[in-house]
Amino acid sequence: CFTASRPLSFELRLFGEAISTAPLFLRAFQLLASNGIADRRMYLDSAHSLDWNGVSCAELVRAGKLTGAQPAALDFTSFFRNEGGSDTATITFLVPTWLREGGRDLHVPTFAALVCRVRDRISMLCRLYEELEWQAGFAAIGQAADKATVCDWEGGWVEYSRPSTRTDEEMPLAGFRGTISCKGIDPRLWPLLRIGEEIHVGRQVVWGHGLFQISSTDVRREARPASTPLP
């Protein structure tokens, strides 16, 4: 529930040529504010174009009116310039994340599955929105990711459903929500992990799944297989 003292704030991400349609989305937000939601009146306060750190680099809407400023077009170059990181990490899956490996659902994600899905999603986004092939060593990325192991985890597999507004059918949703601790990470994989934080990963990302955060950590616990079944 949002009120005057608790405003509704959210991010909209546009890829490739869709960036040029930003004014259309801003106009839609203006109309939403003027028409309201149900019996609730709304006011469009501001809209900003943000950099990867969440810092405003252009004010697109001020006091409900378009400023004429253009949104920034970001790329992944900065992630690869800052290559390197610890060989241990804690990865927190903030929302359900559905990963598969070897044809089976992972009730606890493996590090390799996470990295490979990030790799494949970057490739897919390049093809769909830039009409370009991502020039990367796919096999080398997979081999490097296989060297890392999950040594501990907390959380579990969740399942629920949502109604389809198109068919009125219940759509099954699922995924792991919790934290995994990894060790043996190839430092060259950190740029992919940072990109993954921004683009989400796994199945059902269009419904907000696959959001995770990663941080370096000192992992000293005994290894526990990520494939350990949940109670």
PDB file of C-alpha atoms in Angstrom:
ATOM      1  CA  CYS A   1       0.000   0.000   0.000  1.00  0.00           C
ATOM      2  CA  PHE A   2       1.381   3.442  -0.896  1.00  0.00           C
ATOM      3  CA  THR A   3       0.399   6.796   0.544  1.00  0.00           C
ATOM      4  CA  ALA A   4       1.568  10.401   0.455  1.00  0.00           C
ATOM      5  CA  SER A   5       4.104   9.565   3.159  1.00  0.00           C
ATOM      6  CA  ARG A   6       5.019   6.235   1.553  1.00  0.00           C
ATOM      7  CA  PRO A   7       5.460   6.853  -2.201  1.00  0.00           C
ATOM      8  CA  LEU A   8       5.541   4.121  -4.812  1.00  0.00           C
ATOM      9  CA  SER A   9       9.073   3.868  -6.241  1.00  0.00           C
ATOM     10  CA  PHE A  10      10.225   1.367  -8.857  1.00  0.00           C
ATOM     11  CA  GLU A  11      12.719   0.855 -11.676  1.00  0.00           C
ATOM     12  CA  LEU A  12      11.985   0.401 -15.361  1.00  0.00           C
ATOM     13  CA  ARG A  13      14.765  -1.061 -17.521  1.00  0.00           C
ATOM     14  CA  LEU A  14      14.824  -0.685 -21.282  1.00  0.00           C
ATOM     15  CA  PHE A  15      17.250  -2.595 -23.491  1.00  0.00           C
ATOM     16  CA  GLY A  16      18.721  -1.769 -26.896  1.00  0.00           C
ATOM     17  CA  GLU A  17      16.472   0.140 -29.284  1.00  0.00           C
ATOM     18  CA  ALA A  18      13.729   0.235 -26.634  1.00  0.00           C
ATOM     19  CA  ILE A  19      15.689   2.992 -24.856  1.00  0.00           C
ATOM     20  CA  SER A  20      14.419   5.443 -27.480  1.00  0.00           C
ATOM     21  CA  THR A  21      10.832   4.724 -26.376  1.00  0.00           C
ATOM     22  CA  ALA A  22      11.424   6.073 -22.864  1.00  0.00           C
ATOM     23  CA  PRO A  23       9.236   9.189 -23.482  1.00  0.00           C
ATOM     24  CA  LEU A  24       6.267   6.906 -24.236  1.00  0.00           C
ATOM     25  CA  PHE A  25       6.645   5.180 -20.872  1.00  0.00           C
ATOM     26  CA  LEU A  26       6.993   8.503 -19.092  1.00  0.00           C
ATOM     27  CA  ARG A  27       3.817   9.727 -20.794  1.00  0.00           C
ATOM     28  CA  ALA A  28       2.053   6.552 -19.634  1.00  0.00           C
ATOM     29  CA  PHE A  29       3.128   7.318 -16.067  1.00  0.00           C
ATOM     30  CA  GLN A  30       1.726  10.829 -16.424  1.00  0.00           C
ATOM     31  CA  LEU A  31      -1.629   9.438 -17.584  1.00  0.00           C
ATOM     32  CA  LEU A  32      -1.606   6.911 -14.750  1.00  0.00           C
ATOM     33  CA  ALA A  33      -1.081   9.739 -12.276  1.00  0.00           C
ATOM     34  CA  SER A  34      -3.896  11.832 -13.753  1.00  0.00           C
ATOM     35  CA  ASN A  35      -6.359   8.917 -13.913  1.00  0.00           C
ATOM     36  CA  GLY A  36      -5.370   7.318 -10.607  1.00  0.00           C
ATOM     37  CA  ILE A  37      -5.658   3.688  -9.534  1.00  0.00           C
ATOM     38  CA  ALA A  38      -9.159   2.575  -8.531  1.00  0.00           C
ATOM     39  CA  ASP A  39     -10.408   5.382  -6.253  1.00  0.00           C
ATOM     40  CA  ARG A  40      -6.951   6.616  -5.321  1.00  0.00           C
ATOM     41  CA  ARG A  41      -5.543   9.840  -6.748  1.00  0.00           C
ATOM     42  CA  MET A  42      -1.874   9.896  -7.652  1.00  0.00           C
ATOM     43  CA  TYR A  43       0.832  12.431  -8.373  1.00  0.00           C
ATOM     44  CA  LEU A  44       3.884  11.798 -10.513  1.00  0.00           C
ATOM     45  CA  ASP A  45       6.703  13.459  -8.623  1.00  0.00           C
ATOM     46  CA  SER A  46       9.908  12.636 -10.485  1.00  0.00           C
ATOM     47  CA  ALA A  47      11.740  10.218 -12.741  1.00  0.00           C
ATOM     48  CA  HIS A  48      15.498   9.873 -13.061  1.00  0.00           C
ATOM     49  CA  SER A  49      17.870   8.007 -15.327  1.00  0.00           C
ATOM     50  CA  LEU A  50      20.279   6.085 -13.089  1.00  0.00           C
ATOM     51  CA  ASP A  51      23.767   4.700 -13.546  1.00  0.00           C
ATOM     52  CA  TRP A  52      24.792   1.194 -12.435  1.00  0.00           C
ATOM     53  CA  ASN A  53      25.363   2.493  -8.892  1.00  0.00           C
ATOM     54  CA  GLY A  54      21.833   3.881  -8.666  1.00  0.00           C
ATOM     55  CA  VAL A  55      23.026   7.487  -8.917  1.00  0.00           C
ATOM     56  CA  SER A  56      20.958   9.917 -10.977  1.00  0.00           C
ATOM     57  CA  CYS A  57      22.631  11.042 -14.181  1.00  0.00           C
ATOM     58  CA  ALA A  58      19.605  12.751 -15.770  1.00  0.00           C
ATOM     59  CA  GLU A  59      16.312  14.132 -14.449  1.00  0.00           C
ATOM     60  CA  LEU A  60      13.569  13.020 -16.849  1.00  0.00           C
ATOM     61  CA  VAL A  61      10.511  14.258 -14.926  1.00  0.00           C
ATOM     62  CA  ARG A  62      10.354  17.165 -12.492  1.00  0.00           C
ATOM     63  CA  ALA A  63       7.151  18.020 -10.605  1.00  0.00           C
ATOM     64  CA  GLY A  64       5.190  15.779 -12.936  1.00  0.00           C
ATOM     65  CA  LYS A  65       6.441  17.353 -16.181  1.00  0.00           C
ATOM     66  CA  LEU A  66       8.914  16.032 -18.743  1.00  0.00           C
ATOM     67  CA  THR A  67      12.234  17.881 -18.705  1.00  0.00           C
ATOM     68  CA  GLY A  68      13.298  16.857 -22.208  1.00  0.00           C
ATOM     69  CA  ALA A  69      16.438  15.162 -20.893  1.00  0.00           C
ATOM     70  CA  GLN A  70      17.461  11.888 -22.528  1.00  0.00           C
ATOM     71  CA  PRO A  71      17.965   8.672 -20.529  1.00  0.00           C
ATOM     72  CA  ALA A  72      21.510   7.375 -20.257  1.00  0.00           C
ATOM     73  CA  ALA A  73      22.381   4.311 -22.331  1.00  0.00           C
ATOM     74  CA  LEU A  74      24.488   2.064 -20.112  1.00  0.00           C
ATOM     75  CA  ASP A  75      26.659  -0.840 -21.196  1.00  0.00           C
ATOM     76  CA  PHE A  76      28.630  -3.579 -19.449  1.00  0.00           C
ATOM     77  CA  THR A  77      32.084  -2.136 -20.194  1.00  0.00           C
ATOM     78  CA  SER A  78      32.641  -0.843 -16.672  1.00  0.00           C
ATOM     79  CA  PHE A  79      32.005  -4.300 -15.183  1.00  0.00           C
ATOM     80  CA  PHE A  80      34.856  -5.819 -17.157  1.00  0.00           C
ATOM     81  CA  ARG A  81      37.215  -2.933 -16.433  1.00  0.00           C
ATOM     82  CA  ASN A  82      36.794  -3.736 -12.739  1.00  0.00           C
ATOM     83  CA  GLU A  83      37.609  -7.417 -13.180  1.00  0.00           C
ATOM     84  CA  GLY A  84      38.752  -9.335 -10.130  1.00  0.00           C
ATOM     85  CA  GLY A  85      37.501 -10.205  -6.697  1.00  0.00           C
ATOM     86  CA  SER A  86      37.680 -12.662  -3.847  1.00  0.00           C
ATOM     87  CA  ASP A  87      37.648 -16.431  -4.371  1.00  0.00           C
ATOM     88  CA  THR A  88      34.825 -16.745  -1.824  1.00  0.00           C
ATOM     89  CA  ALA A  89      31.356 -15.215  -1.851  1.00  0.00           C
ATOM     90  CA  THR A  90      27.955 -15.192  -0.247  1.00  0.00           C
ATOM     91  CA  ILE A  91      25.096 -15.075  -2.740  1.00  0.00           C
ATOM     92  CA  THR A  92      21.659 -14.079  -1.485  1.00  0.00           C
ATOM     93  CA  PHE A  93      18.657 -14.876  -3.653  1.00  0.00           C
ATOM     94  CA  LEU A  94      16.223 -12.145  -2.662  1.00  0.00           C
ATOM     95  CA  VAL A  95      13.312 -13.616  -4.624  1.00  0.00           C
ATOM     96  CA  PRO A  96      12.636 -17.162  -5.876  1.00  0.00           C
ATOM     97  CA  THR A  97      15.259 -18.207  -8.420  1.00  0.00           C
ATOM     98  CA  TRP A  98      14.602 -21.224 -10.641  1.00  0.00           C
ATOM     99  CA  LEU A  99      17.793 -22.734 -12.041  1.00  0.00           C
ATOM    100  CA  ARG A 100      18.194 -26.009 -13.885  1.00  0.00           C
ATOM    101  CA  GLU A 101      21.269 -28.159 -14.429  1.00  0.00           C
ATOM    102  CA  GLY A 102      21.534 -31.442 -16.272  1.00  0.00           C
ATOM    103  CA  GLY A 103      17.801 -31.433 -16.970  1.00  0.00           C
ATOM    104  CA  ARG A 104      16.750 -31.146 -13.323  1.00  0.00           C
ATOM    105  CA  ASP A 105      15.524 -28.336 -11.113  1.00  0.00           C
ATOM    106  CA  LEU A 106      18.061 -27.209  -8.526  1.00  0.00           C
ATOM    107  CA  HIS A 107      16.373 -26.927  -5.154  1.00  0.00           C
ATOM    108  CA  VAL A 108      19.690 -25.444  -4.004  1.00  0.00           C
ATOM    109  CA  PRO A 109      21.606 -23.600  -6.757  1.00  0.00           C
ATOM    110  CA  THR A 110      25.131 -24.558  -7.755  1.00  0.00           C
ATOM    111  CA  PHE A 111      27.656 -21.857  -8.530  1.00  0.00           C
ATOM    112  CA  ALA A 112      28.244 -23.244 -12.023  1.00  0.00           C
ATOM    113  CA  ALA A 113      24.522 -23.210 -12.845  1.00  0.00           C
ATOM    114  CA  LEU A 114      24.240 -19.585 -11.717  1.00  0.00           C
ATOM    115  CA  VAL A 115      27.207 -18.416 -13.788  1.00  0.00           C
ATOM    116  CA  CYS A 116      26.174 -20.358 -16.884  1.00  0.00           C
ATOM    117  CA  ARG A 117      22.645 -18.955 -16.756  1.00  0.00           C
ATOM    118  CA  VAL A 118      24.038 -15.417 -16.417  1.00  0.00           C
ATOM    119  CA  ARG A 119      26.291 -16.137 -19.396  1.00  0.00           C
ATOM    120  CA  ASP A 120      23.387 -17.402 -21.490  1.00  0.00           C
ATOM    121  CA  ARG A 121      21.111 -14.516 -20.504  1.00  0.00           C
ATOM    122  CA  ILE A 122      23.709 -11.943 -21.555  1.00  0.00           C
ATOM    123  CA  SER A 123      23.971 -13.742 -24.887  1.00  0.00           C
ATOM    124  CA  MET A 124      20.185 -13.776 -25.307  1.00  0.00           C
ATOM    125  CA  LEU A 125      19.839 -10.070 -24.496  1.00  0.00           C
ATOM    126  CA  CYS A 126      22.549  -9.231 -27.042  1.00  0.00           C
ATOM    127  CA  ARG A 127      20.751 -11.186 -29.756  1.00  0.00           C
ATOM    128  CA  LEU A 128      17.269  -9.857 -28.987  1.00  0.00           C
ATOM    129  CA  TYR A 129      17.985  -6.206 -28.325  1.00  0.00           C
ATOM    130  CA  GLU A 130      21.226  -5.503 -30.185  1.00  0.00           C
ATOM    131  CA  GLU A 131      20.984  -8.120 -32.956  1.00  0.00           C
ATOM    132  CA  LEU A 132      24.594  -9.025 -32.195  1.00  0.00           C
ATOM    133  CA  GLU A 133      26.324 -12.190 -31.048  1.00  0.00           C
ATOM    134  CA  TRP A 134      28.105 -11.845 -27.731  1.00  0.00           C
ATOM    135  CA  GLN A 135      31.736 -12.702 -28.388  1.00  0.00           C
ATOM    136  CA  ALA A 136      32.683 -14.739 -25.336  1.00  0.00           C
ATOM    137  CA  GLY A 137      34.388 -18.028 -24.520  1.00  0.00           C
ATOM    138  CA  PHE A 138      31.258 -19.933 -23.480  1.00  0.00           C
ATOM    139  CA  ALA A 139      33.034 -23.217 -22.784  1.00  0.00           C
ATOM    140  CA  ALA A 140      35.841 -21.482 -20.868  1.00  0.00           C
ATOM    141  CA  ILE A 141      33.319 -19.678 -18.666  1.00  0.00           C
ATOM    142  CA  GLY A 142      31.590 -22.965 -17.854  1.00  0.00           C
ATOM    143  CA  GLN A 143      34.869 -24.703 -17.070  1.00  0.00           C
ATOM    144  CA  ALA A 144      35.964 -21.894 -14.749  1.00  0.00           C
ATOM    145  CA  ALA A 145      32.601 -21.922 -12.970  1.00  0.00           C
ATOM    146  CA  ASP A 146      32.787 -25.697 -12.399  1.00  0.00           C
ATOM    147  CA  LYS A 147      35.828 -25.227 -10.138  1.00  0.00           C
ATOM    148  CA  ALA A 148      33.824 -23.373  -7.468  1.00  0.00           C
ATOM    149  CA  THR A 149      31.741 -25.238  -4.903  1.00  0.00           C
ATOM    150  CA  VAL A 150      28.838 -24.433  -2.603  1.00  0.00           C
ATOM    151  CA  CYS A 151      30.056 -25.074   0.945  1.00  0.00           C
ATOM    152  CA  ASP A 152      26.955 -24.030   2.852  1.00  0.00           C
ATOM    153  CA  TRP A 153      23.426 -22.780   2.277  1.00  0.00           C
ATOM    154  CA  GLU A 154      20.339 -21.552   4.076  1.00  0.00           C
ATOM    155  CA  GLY A 155      16.810 -21.272   2.742  1.00  0.00           C
ATOM    156  CA  GLY A 156      14.755 -23.522   0.546  1.00  0.00           C
ATOM    157  CA  TRP A 157      12.566 -24.146  -2.452  1.00  0.00           C
ATOM    158  CA  VAL A 158       9.262 -22.267  -2.540  1.00  0.00           C
ATOM    159  CA  GLU A 159       6.247 -22.872  -4.743  1.00  0.00           C
ATOM    160  CA  TYR A 160       3.192 -20.732  -5.312  1.00  0.00           C
ATOM    161  CA  SER A 161       1.025 -19.511  -8.197  1.00  0.00           C
ATOM    162  CA  ARG A 162      -0.426 -16.386  -9.739  1.00  0.00           C
ATOM    163  CA  PRO A 163      -3.585 -15.933 -11.821  1.00  0.00           C
ATOM    164  CA  SER A 164      -3.146 -15.214 -15.511  1.00  0.00           C
ATOM    165  CA  THR A 165      -4.994 -12.051 -16.550  1.00  0.00           C
ATOM    166  CA  ARG A 166      -5.183 -13.441 -20.097  1.00  0.00           C
ATOM    167  CA  THR A 167      -6.453 -16.985 -19.487  1.00  0.00           C
ATOM    168  CA  ASP A 168      -7.663 -16.829 -15.837  1.00  0.00           C
ATOM    169  CA  GLU A 169      -5.589 -19.943 -15.196  1.00  0.00           C
ATOM    170  CA  GLU A 170      -3.254 -20.377 -12.241  1.00  0.00           C
ATOM    171  CA  MET A 171       0.387 -20.029 -13.325  1.00  0.00           C
ATOM    172  CA  PRO A 172       2.807 -22.111 -11.205  1.00  0.00           C
ATOM    173  CA  LEU A 173       5.830 -20.228  -9.878  1.00  0.00           C
ATOM    174  CA  ALA A 174       8.768 -21.656  -7.968  1.00  0.00           C
ATOM    175  CA  GLY A 175      12.420 -21.231  -7.071  1.00  0.00           C
ATOM    176  CA  PHE A 176      15.088 -21.209  -4.378  1.00  0.00           C
ATOM    177  CA  ARG A 177      15.046 -18.336  -1.921  1.00  0.00           C
ATOM    178  CA  GLY A 178      17.884 -18.027   0.547  1.00  0.00           C
ATOM    179  CA  THR A 179      21.675 -17.813   0.679  1.00  0.00           C
ATOM    180  CA  ILE A 180      24.544 -19.950  -0.597  1.00  0.00           C
ATOM    181  CA  SER A 181      28.218 -19.649   0.369  1.00  0.00           C
ATOM    182  CA  CYS A 182      30.773 -20.489  -2.311  1.00  0.00           C
ATOM    183  CA  LYS A 183      34.520 -20.994  -2.423  1.00  0.00           C
ATOM    184  CA  GLY A 184      37.093 -21.573  -5.152  1.00  0.00           C
ATOM    185  CA  ILE A 185      35.685 -18.803  -7.382  1.00  0.00           C
ATOM    186  CA  ASP A 186      37.806 -17.807 -10.359  1.00  0.00           C
ATOM    187  CA  PRO A 187      38.264 -14.012  -9.894  1.00  0.00           C
ATOM    188  CA  ARG A 188      37.703 -13.516 -13.635  1.00  0.00           C
ATOM    189  CA  LEU A 189      34.051 -14.484 -13.164  1.00  0.00           C
ATOM    190  CA  TRP A 190      33.214 -11.532 -10.931  1.00  0.00           C
ATOM    191  CA  PRO A 191      32.200  -9.232 -13.832  1.00  0.00           C
ATOM    192  CA  LEU A 192      29.581 -11.802 -14.878  1.00  0.00           C
ATOM    193  CA  LEU A 193      28.293 -12.032 -11.328  1.00  0.00           C
ATOM    194  CA  ARG A 194      27.958  -8.249 -11.103  1.00  0.00           C
ATOM    195  CA  ILE A 195      26.086  -8.155 -14.408  1.00  0.00           C
ATOM    196  CA  GLY A 196      23.840 -10.963 -13.170  1.00  0.00           C
ATOM    197  CA  GLU A 197      22.812  -8.817 -10.205  1.00  0.00           C
ATOM    198  CA  GLU A 198      21.453  -6.266 -12.677  1.00  0.00           C
ATOM    199  CA  ILE A 199      19.672  -8.483 -15.217  1.00  0.00           C
ATOM    200  CA  HIS A 200      18.356 -11.313 -12.971  1.00  0.00           C
ATOM    201  CA  VAL A 201      18.721 -14.960 -13.918  1.00  0.00           C
ATOM    202  CA  GLY A 202      16.828 -18.229 -14.296  1.00  0.00           C
ATOM    203  CA  ARG A 203      13.288 -19.053 -15.327  1.00  0.00           C
ATOM    204  CA  GLN A 204      10.367 -16.634 -14.898  1.00  0.00           C
ATOM    205  CA  VAL A 205      12.517 -13.499 -14.743  1.00  0.00           C
ATOM    206  CA  VAL A 206       9.736 -11.611 -16.553  1.00  0.00           C
ATOM    207  CA  TRP A 207       7.675 -12.031 -13.367  1.00  0.00           C
ATOM    208  CA  GLY A 208      10.379 -10.580 -11.151  1.00  0.00           C
ATOM    209  CA  HIS A 209      12.208 -13.783 -10.291  1.00  0.00           C
ATOM    210  CA  GLY A 210      15.972 -14.320 -10.233  1.00  0.00           C
ATOM    211  CA  LEU A 211      17.119 -11.254  -8.304  1.00  0.00           C
ATOM    212  CA  PHE A 212      20.275 -11.915  -6.290  1.00  0.00           C
ATOM    213  CA  GLN A 213      23.033 -10.017  -4.510  1.00  0.00           C
ATOM    214  CA  ILE A 214      26.602 -11.176  -4.078  1.00  0.00           C
ATOM    215  CA  SER A 215      29.318 -10.150  -1.648  1.00  0.00           C
ATOM    216  CA  SER A 216      32.837 -11.305  -0.904  1.00  0.00           C
ATOM    217  CA  THR A 217      33.151 -13.309   2.282  1.00  0.00           C
ATOM    218  CA  ASP A 218      35.544 -15.495   4.208  1.00  0.00           C
ATOM    219  CA  VAL A 219      34.146 -19.003   3.817  1.00  0.00           C
ATOM    220  CA  ARG A 220      35.594 -21.552   6.253  1.00  0.00           C
ATOM    221  CA  ARG A 221      32.797 -24.073   6.681  1.00  0.00           C
ATOM    222  CA  GLU A 222      32.933 -27.697   5.618  1.00  0.00           C
ATOM    223  CA  ALA A 223      31.637 -28.354   2.134  1.00  0.00           C
ATOM    224  CA  ARG A 224      28.052 -29.540   1.846  1.00  0.00           C
ATOM    225  CA  PRO A 225      26.774 -30.645  -1.590  1.00  0.00           C
ATOM    226  CA  ALA A 226      24.386 -28.166  -3.148  1.00  0.00           C
ATOM    227  CA  SER A 227      22.349 -31.125  -4.352  1.00  0.00           C
ATOM    228  CA  THR A 228      21.517 -32.146  -0.756  1.00  0.00           C
ATOM    229  CA  PRO A 229      17.715 -32.648  -0.735  1.00  0.00           C
ATOM    230  CA  LEU A 230      15.677 -30.350   1.428  1.00  0.00           C
ATOM    231  CA  PRO A 231      13.635 -31.768   4.300  1.00  0.00           C
TER     232      PRO A 231
END
